[in-house]
Every structure is written in structure tokens, then in C-alpha cells.
CSV table of C-alpha atoms in Angstrom, one decimal:
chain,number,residue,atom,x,y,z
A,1,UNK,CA,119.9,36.5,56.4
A,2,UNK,CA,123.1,38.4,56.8
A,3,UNK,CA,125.2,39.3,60.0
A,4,UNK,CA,125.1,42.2,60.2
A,5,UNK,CA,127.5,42.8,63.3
A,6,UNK,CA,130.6,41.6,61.4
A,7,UNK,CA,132.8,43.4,59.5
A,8,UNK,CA,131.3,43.2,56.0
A,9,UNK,CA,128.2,44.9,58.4
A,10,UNK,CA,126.5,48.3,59.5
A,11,UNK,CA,129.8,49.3,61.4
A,12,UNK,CA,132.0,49.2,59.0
A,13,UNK,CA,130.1,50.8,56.8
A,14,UNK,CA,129.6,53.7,59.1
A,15,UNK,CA,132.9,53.7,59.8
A,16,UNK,CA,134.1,54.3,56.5
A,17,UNK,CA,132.0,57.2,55.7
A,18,UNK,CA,132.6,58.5,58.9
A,19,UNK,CA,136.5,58.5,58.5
A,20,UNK,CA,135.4,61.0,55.6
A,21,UNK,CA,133.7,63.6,58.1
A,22,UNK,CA,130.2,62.6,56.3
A,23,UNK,CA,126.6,62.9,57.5
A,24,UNK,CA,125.8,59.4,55.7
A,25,UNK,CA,125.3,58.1,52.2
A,26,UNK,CA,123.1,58.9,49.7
A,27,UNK,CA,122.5,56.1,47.7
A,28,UNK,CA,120.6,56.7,44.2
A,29,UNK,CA,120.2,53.2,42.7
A,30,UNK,CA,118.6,50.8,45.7
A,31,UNK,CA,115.4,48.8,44.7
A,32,UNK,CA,112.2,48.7,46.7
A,33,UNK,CA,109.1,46.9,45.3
A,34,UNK,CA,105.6,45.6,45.9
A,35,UNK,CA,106.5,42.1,47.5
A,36,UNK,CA,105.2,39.7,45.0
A,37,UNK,CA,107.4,41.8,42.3
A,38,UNK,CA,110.6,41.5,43.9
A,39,UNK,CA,109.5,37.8,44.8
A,40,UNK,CA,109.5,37.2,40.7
A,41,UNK,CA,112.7,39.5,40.5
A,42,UNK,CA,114.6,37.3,43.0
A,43,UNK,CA,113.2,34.2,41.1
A,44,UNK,CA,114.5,35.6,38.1
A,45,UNK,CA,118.0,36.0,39.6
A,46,UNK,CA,118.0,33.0,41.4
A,47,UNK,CA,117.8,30.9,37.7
A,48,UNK,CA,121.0,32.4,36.5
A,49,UNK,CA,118.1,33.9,33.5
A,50,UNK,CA,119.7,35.2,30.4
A,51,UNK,CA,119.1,38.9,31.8
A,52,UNK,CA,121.6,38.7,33.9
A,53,UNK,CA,124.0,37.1,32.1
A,54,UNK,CA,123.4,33.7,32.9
A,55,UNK,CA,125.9,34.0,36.0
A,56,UNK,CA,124.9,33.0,39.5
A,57,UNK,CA,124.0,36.0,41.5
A,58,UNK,CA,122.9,34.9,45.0
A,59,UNK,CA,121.0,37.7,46.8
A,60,UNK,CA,122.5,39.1,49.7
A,61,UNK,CA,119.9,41.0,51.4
A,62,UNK,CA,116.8,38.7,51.0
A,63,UNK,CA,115.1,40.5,54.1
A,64,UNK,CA,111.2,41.8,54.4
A,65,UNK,CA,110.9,45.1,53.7
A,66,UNK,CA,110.9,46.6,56.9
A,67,UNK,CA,113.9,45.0,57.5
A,68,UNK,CA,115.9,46.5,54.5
A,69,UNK,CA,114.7,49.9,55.2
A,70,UNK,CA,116.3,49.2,58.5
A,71,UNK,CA,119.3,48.0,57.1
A,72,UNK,CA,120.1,51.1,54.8
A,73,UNK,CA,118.9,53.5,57.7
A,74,UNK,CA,120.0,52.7,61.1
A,75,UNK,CA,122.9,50.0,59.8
A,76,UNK,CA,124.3,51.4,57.0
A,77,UNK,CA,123.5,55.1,58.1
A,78,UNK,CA,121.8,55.8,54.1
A,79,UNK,CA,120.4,59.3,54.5
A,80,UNK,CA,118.5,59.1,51.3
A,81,UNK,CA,117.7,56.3,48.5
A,82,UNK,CA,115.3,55.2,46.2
A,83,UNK,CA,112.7,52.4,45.1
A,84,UNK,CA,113.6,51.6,42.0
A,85,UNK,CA,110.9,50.0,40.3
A,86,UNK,CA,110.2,49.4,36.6
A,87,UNK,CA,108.1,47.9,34.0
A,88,UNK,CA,109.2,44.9,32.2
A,89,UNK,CA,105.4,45.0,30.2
A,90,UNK,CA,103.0,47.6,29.0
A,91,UNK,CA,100.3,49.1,31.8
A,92,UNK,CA,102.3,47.8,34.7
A,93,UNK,CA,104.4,51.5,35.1
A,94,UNK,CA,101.7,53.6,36.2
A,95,UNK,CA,100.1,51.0,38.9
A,96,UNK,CA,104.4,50.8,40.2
A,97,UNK,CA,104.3,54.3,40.4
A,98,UNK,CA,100.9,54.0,42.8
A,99,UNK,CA,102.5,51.7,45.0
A,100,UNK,CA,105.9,54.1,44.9
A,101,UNK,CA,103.9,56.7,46.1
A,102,UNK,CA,102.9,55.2,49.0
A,103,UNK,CA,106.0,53.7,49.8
A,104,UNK,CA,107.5,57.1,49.8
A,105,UNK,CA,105.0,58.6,52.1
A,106,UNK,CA,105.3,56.0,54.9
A,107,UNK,CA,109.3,55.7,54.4
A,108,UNK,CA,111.9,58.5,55.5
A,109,UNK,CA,114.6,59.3,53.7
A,110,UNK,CA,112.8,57.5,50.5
A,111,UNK,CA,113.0,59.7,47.7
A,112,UNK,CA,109.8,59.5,45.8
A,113,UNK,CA,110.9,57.4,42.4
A,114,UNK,CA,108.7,56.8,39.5
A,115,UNK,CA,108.8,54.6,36.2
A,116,UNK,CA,107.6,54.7,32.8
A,117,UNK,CA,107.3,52.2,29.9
A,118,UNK,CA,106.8,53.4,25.7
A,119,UNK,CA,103.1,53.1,25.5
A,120,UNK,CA,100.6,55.3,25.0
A,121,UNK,CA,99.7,57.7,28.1
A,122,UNK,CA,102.9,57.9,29.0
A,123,UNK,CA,103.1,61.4,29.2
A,124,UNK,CA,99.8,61.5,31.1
A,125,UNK,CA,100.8,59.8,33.9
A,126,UNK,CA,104.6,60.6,34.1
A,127,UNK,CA,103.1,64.1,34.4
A,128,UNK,CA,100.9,63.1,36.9
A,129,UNK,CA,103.8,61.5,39.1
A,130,UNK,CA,105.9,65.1,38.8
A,131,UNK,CA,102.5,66.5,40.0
A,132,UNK,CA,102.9,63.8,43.2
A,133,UNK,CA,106.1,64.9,44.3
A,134,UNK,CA,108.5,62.2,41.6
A,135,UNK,CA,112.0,63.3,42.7
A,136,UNK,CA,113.5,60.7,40.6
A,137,UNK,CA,112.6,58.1,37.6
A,138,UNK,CA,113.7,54.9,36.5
A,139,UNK,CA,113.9,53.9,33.2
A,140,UNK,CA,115.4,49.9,32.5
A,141,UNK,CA,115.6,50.1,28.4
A,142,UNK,CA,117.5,46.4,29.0
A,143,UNK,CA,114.3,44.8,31.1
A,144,UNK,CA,111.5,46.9,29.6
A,145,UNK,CA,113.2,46.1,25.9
A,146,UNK,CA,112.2,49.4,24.3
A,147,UNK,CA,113.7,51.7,22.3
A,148,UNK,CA,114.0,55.1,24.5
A,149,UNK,CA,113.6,57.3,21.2
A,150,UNK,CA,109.9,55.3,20.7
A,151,UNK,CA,108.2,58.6,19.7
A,152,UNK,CA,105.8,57.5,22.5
A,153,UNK,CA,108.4,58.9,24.5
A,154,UNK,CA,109.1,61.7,23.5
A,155,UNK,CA,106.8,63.6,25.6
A,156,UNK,CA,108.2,62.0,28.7
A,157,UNK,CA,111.6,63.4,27.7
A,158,UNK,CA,110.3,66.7,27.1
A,159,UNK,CA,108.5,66.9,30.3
A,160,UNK,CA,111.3,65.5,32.4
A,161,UNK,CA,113.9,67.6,30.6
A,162,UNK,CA,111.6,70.4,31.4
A,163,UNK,CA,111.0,69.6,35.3
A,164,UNK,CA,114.6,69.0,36.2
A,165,UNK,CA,114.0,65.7,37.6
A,166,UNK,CA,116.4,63.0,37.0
A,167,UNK,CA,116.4,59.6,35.5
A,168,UNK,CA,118.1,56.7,36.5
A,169,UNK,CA,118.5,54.8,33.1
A,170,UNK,CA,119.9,51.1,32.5
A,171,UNK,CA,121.1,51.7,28.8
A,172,UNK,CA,124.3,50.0,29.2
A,173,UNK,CA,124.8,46.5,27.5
A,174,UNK,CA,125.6,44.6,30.9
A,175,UNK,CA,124.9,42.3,32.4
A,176,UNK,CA,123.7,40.9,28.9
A,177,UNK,CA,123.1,43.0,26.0
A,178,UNK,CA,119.4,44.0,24.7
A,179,UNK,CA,118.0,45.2,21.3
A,180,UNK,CA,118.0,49.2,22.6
A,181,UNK,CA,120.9,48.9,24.6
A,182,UNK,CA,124.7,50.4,24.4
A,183,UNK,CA,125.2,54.3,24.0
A,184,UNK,CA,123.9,55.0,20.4
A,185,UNK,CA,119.6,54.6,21.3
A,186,UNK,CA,120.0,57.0,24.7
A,187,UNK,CA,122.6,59.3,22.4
A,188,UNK,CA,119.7,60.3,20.0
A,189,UNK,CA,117.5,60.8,23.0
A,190,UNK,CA,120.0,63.0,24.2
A,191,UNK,CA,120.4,64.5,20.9
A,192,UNK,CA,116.5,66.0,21.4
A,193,UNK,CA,116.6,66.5,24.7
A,194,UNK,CA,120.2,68.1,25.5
A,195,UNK,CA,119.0,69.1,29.0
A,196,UNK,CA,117.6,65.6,29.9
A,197,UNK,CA,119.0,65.0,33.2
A,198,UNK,CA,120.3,61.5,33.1
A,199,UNK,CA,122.2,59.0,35.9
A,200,UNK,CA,123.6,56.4,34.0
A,201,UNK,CA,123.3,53.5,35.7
A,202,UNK,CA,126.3,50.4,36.5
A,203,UNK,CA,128.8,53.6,34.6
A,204,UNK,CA,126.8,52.3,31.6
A,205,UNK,CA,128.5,48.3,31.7
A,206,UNK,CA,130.7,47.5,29.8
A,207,UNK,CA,130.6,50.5,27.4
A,208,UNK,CA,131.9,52.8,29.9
A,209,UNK,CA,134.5,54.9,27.6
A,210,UNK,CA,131.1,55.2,25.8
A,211,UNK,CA,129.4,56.4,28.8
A,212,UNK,CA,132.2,58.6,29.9
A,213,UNK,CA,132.2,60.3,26.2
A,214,UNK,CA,128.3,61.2,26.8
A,215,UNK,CA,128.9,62.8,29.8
A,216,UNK,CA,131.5,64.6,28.4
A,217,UNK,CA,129.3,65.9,25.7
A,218,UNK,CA,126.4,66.3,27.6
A,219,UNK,CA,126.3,68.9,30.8
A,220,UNK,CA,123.3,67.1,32.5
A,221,UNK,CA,124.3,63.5,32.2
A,222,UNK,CA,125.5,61.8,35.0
A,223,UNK,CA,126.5,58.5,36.2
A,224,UNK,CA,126.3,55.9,39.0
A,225,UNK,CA,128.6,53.2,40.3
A,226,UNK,CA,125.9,50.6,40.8
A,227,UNK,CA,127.9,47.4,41.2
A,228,UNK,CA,130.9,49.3,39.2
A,229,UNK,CA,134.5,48.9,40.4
A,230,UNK,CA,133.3,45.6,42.5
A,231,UNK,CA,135.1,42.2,42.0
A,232,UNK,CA,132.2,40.7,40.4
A,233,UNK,CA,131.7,43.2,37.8
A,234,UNK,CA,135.5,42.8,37.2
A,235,UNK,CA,135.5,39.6,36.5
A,236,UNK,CA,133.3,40.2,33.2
A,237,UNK,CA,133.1,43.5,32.6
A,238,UNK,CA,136.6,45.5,33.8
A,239,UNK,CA,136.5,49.1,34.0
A,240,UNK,CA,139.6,50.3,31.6
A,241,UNK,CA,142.2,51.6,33.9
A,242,UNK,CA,143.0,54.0,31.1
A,243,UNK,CA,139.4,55.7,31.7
A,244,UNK,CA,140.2,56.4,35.8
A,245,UNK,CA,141.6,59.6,34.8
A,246,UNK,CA,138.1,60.9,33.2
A,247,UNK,CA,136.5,59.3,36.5
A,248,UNK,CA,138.5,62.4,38.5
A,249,UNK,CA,137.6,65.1,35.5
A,250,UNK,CA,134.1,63.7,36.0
A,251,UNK,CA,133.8,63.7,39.8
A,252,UNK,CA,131.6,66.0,40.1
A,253,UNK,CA,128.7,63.9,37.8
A,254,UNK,CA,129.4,60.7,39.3
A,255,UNK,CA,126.7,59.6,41.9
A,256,UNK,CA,126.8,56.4,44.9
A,257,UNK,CA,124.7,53.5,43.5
A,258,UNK,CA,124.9,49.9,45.2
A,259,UNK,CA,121.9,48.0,43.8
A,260,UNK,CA,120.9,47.0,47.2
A,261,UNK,CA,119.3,44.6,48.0
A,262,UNK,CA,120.1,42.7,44.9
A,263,UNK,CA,123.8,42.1,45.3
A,264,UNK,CA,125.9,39.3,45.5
A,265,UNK,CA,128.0,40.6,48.0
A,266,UNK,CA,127.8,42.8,51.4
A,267,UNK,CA,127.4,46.4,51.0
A,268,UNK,CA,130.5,47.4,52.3
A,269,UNK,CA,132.2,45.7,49.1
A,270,UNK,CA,131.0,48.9,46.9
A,271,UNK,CA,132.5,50.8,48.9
A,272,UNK,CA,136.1,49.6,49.3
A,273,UNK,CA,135.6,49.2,45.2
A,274,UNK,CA,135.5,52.7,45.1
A,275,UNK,CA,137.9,53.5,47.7
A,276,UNK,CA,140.4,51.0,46.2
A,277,UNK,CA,140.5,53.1,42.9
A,278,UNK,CA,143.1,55.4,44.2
A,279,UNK,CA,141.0,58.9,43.5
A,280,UNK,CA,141.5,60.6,46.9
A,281,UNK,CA,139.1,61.2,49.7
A,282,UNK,CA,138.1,64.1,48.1
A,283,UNK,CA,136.5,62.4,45.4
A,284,UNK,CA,135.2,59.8,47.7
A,285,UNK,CA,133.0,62.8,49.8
A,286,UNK,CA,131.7,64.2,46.5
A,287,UNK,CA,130.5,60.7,44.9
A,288,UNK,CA,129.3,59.1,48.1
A,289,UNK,CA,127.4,61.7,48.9
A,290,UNK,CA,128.1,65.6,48.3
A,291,UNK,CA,126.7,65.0,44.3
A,292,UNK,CA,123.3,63.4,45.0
A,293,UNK,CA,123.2,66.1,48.5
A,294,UNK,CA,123.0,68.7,45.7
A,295,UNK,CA,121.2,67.5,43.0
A,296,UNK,CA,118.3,66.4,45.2
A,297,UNK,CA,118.6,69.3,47.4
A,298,UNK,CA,118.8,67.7,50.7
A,299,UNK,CA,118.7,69.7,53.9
A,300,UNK,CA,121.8,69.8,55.9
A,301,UNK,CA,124.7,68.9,53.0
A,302,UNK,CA,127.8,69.7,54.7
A,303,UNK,CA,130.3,70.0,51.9
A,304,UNK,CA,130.9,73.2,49.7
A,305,UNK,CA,130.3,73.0,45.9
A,306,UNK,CA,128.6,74.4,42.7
A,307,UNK,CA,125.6,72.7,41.5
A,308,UNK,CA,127.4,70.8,38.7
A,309,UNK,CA,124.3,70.9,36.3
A,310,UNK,CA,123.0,73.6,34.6
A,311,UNK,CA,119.9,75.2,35.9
């Protein structure tokens, strides 16, 4: 249970975005799941598993869910966030993407987040979720172990390329590496699919000149700071201070993740990881919340700014 009153709490992190003039956060990469999921996920981390490094990685939010919805919302003052959910098997996606649904409907400022696994009738129901309302997908290539060019789905790309929608993708080789992992799997998928709108989640761990040089290439990529920047991370997986420069060129295509609730560390500590890279308060605004305020398209965005991904 964490204290929520202290500093490391829902004060502090208001206070911060407030010294920016902000309306709140919006927070792309936070995880929401049917309960006896997240019970195995939290298992999973709680064993140090080779997924995860083999580091210990106590959870710091280990709350029911009504309680974490609280947290985000009326502690932490998240306008908007997700429920990342995905598939570590085949015919688990599209029963995740039931439960999403719902979760979604009975959840303000949840935006609606889908899943999808390379199996066959992928396509079907990922184009069933768009037809739901899916503002958002996940995709965990490390977890799900799959290869995102799979022919299978290829269709999926297509459709979500099509649609606009974004992906939230775990392609990058941290916390442990995986057989589909690291730029070169998602740079062919990319390759096809040039308009493919996708966050790149954790900066894309540790390969993130790799990452960087994607985006660079690619209009429509983005990427998020999920657990980025944070001492933690650091300790294993440094971001080269020689890249901080593309981080500014980039500003406008980088997006607030925190991972929440499975960090090892308050929520605040993302936060000051950001700040503490020296990029200006400018910067700050747009990643914490002016980027995801215009990609999703959220009502009452308060900063000025282009839509910085083609139409």
C-alpha cells in the first residue's frame, strides 16, 4: 500500500504539472487487466522471471482496481490512460480485448485499448475492436514472442495503418532480449506499412539510438518514456547522453508513459527523470501531455501546436 500523502504522492505530482500551467497528464502506457491476469503478471515479477531481467522489481502500486483508477485520477490528476493488456499465447487477445471494452465503458478518462497476437483471425477481430471504438493497441513482441512481420499480421498493419489508430509496441530488447526483438523485425513492418502509427514503448530499451533513427525515418513513429530516464532503468540500460539532443528534435513524437502500476518506484520518480534531463519546460508541456492531447484528440487541450503526424 503506498502513502499517498507524502512527497513521492498525488501532491507532488500535481504540483509539478501544475508549475507547467497544465490541465493534467496524459499517460499512454499504464496497465489495467482482468484481476486474475495481473495477479499472474505480479507473480511473474515478483520471481525476478527471466522476462524481466531477472532483477527484483517490487510493485509499487499493488492496489484493487478501483483504487488505482483512483490513484491516476483524483491523486495524480491523469486526464487520460490506457489498459494495456496483451497476449502472451494464442486465443487469449480477442477475449482481453472483451474485457477492455468494458473496462473502458465503466472507466472515465480510459482510452479504449485493444491487443492482438499473430494467429489466424487476427484481422477479424482487430477490425472488430476499431468497429468498438479501439483508440489505442498494444502490441508486446517481447511477451507474446512473435515475429511482428508473421504474414498473419499483415492485415492488422494494414488495417491499423489505415484507421489512424496507434500502437503501443514493446519491440525494444529490455528488460531482457527476445527472439523478435531490437529495431530490425518492427523496421520491416515499417518498411510495408510506412504510415503505421507506432509509440515505441520504454524509448525502445536499450537500443534507443536505434529507436531514435526509426523515428527519424519514419513520420508516424513515435515514442514513450515508460520507465525511460528513471534511476532504475539507468542502472542497466543508460540512455546515451549523446542522443538528448535528438530527444529535443524529436519533442514533438515523444509521448508520457509510466508503466503504472507495475513500477518499482513512486510515480513521481518518472517525472523528475524527465525533468532532470535538462530539455526546458517547453519540452516538458508537449511530452507530458500536449503530444498524446493531439494525437487522441482530447477535448479541452490547452497548448497550441501542429498535429505532428501526417494525416
Amino acid at each position: 500500500m503506498v502513502d499517498v500523502s507524502g512527497s513521492s504522492g498525488g501532491g507532488a505530482v500535481r504540483a509539478f504539472w501544475g508549475r507547467l500551467g497544465l490541465p493534467g497528464l496524459v499517460d499512454v502506457h499504464t496497465h489495467f487487466m482482468p484481476e486474475r491476469v495481473l495477479d499472474k503478471v505480479w507473480e511473474y515479477f515478483d520471481s525476478a522471471g527471466e522476462l524481466v531481467g531477472g532483477v527484483e522489481w517490487p510493485i509499487t502500486y499493488r492496489e484493487e482496481e478501483a483504487e488505482r483508477v483512483r490513484l491516476l485520477r483524483e491523486e495524480f490528476g491523469v486526464l487520460a490512460f490506457t489498459s494495456m493488456i496483451y497476449p502472451h499465447k494464442a486465443r487469449m487477445a480477442e477475449w482481453l480485448n472483451g474485457w477492455s471494452t468494458g473496462f473502458a465503458g465503466r472507466t472515465p478518462g480510459c482510452l479504449h485499448t485493444s491487443t492482438f497476437f499473430a494467429e489466424p483471425g487476427a484481422a477479424g477481430y482487430v477490425r472488430d475492436a476499431l468497429d468498438s471504438g479501439a483508440r489505442v493497441f498494444k502490441s508486446h513482441v517481447q511477451v507474446g514472442s512473435y515475429d511482428p512481420g508473421d504474414p498473419l499480421l499483415d492485415p492488422v498493419w494494414g488495417l491499423l495503418a489505415e484507421a489512424g489508430v496507434p500502437v503501443v509496441i514493446h519491440c525494444g530488447s529490455g528488460p531482457a532480449a527476445g527472439k523478435y526483438t531490437g529495431p530490425g523485425p518492427v523496421g520491416r513492418v515499417l518498411a510495408r506499412h510506412p504510415r503505421l502509427r507506432l509509440i515505441v514503448a520504454h524509448m525502445g530499451m536499450p537500443e534507443y539510438a536505434d529507436f531514435l533513427g526509426l523515428a527519424d525515418t519514419y513520420g508516424s513513429v513515435m515514442l514513450d518514456t515508460t520507465m525511460a530516464f528513471t534511476d532504475f532503468s539507468e542502472r542497466t540500460a543508460p540512455f546515451p547522453v549523446s542522443e538528448r539532443g535528438r530527444l529535443m528534435d524529436l519533442g514533438e513524437r515523444i509521448l508520457f508513459g509510466s508503466d503504472f502500476p507495475n513500477i518499482p518506484y513512486p510515480y513521481l520518480h518518472q517525472l523528475e527523470a524527465l525533468e532532470r534531463l535538462g530539455l526546458g519546460d517547453e519540452w516538458l508541456r508537449a511530452v507530458c501531455y500536449g503530444n498524446g492531447a493531439r494525437l487522441f484528440g482530447l477535448a479541452g487541450r490547452t497548448l497550441p501546436g501542429p498535429d505532428p503526424l501526417p494525416g
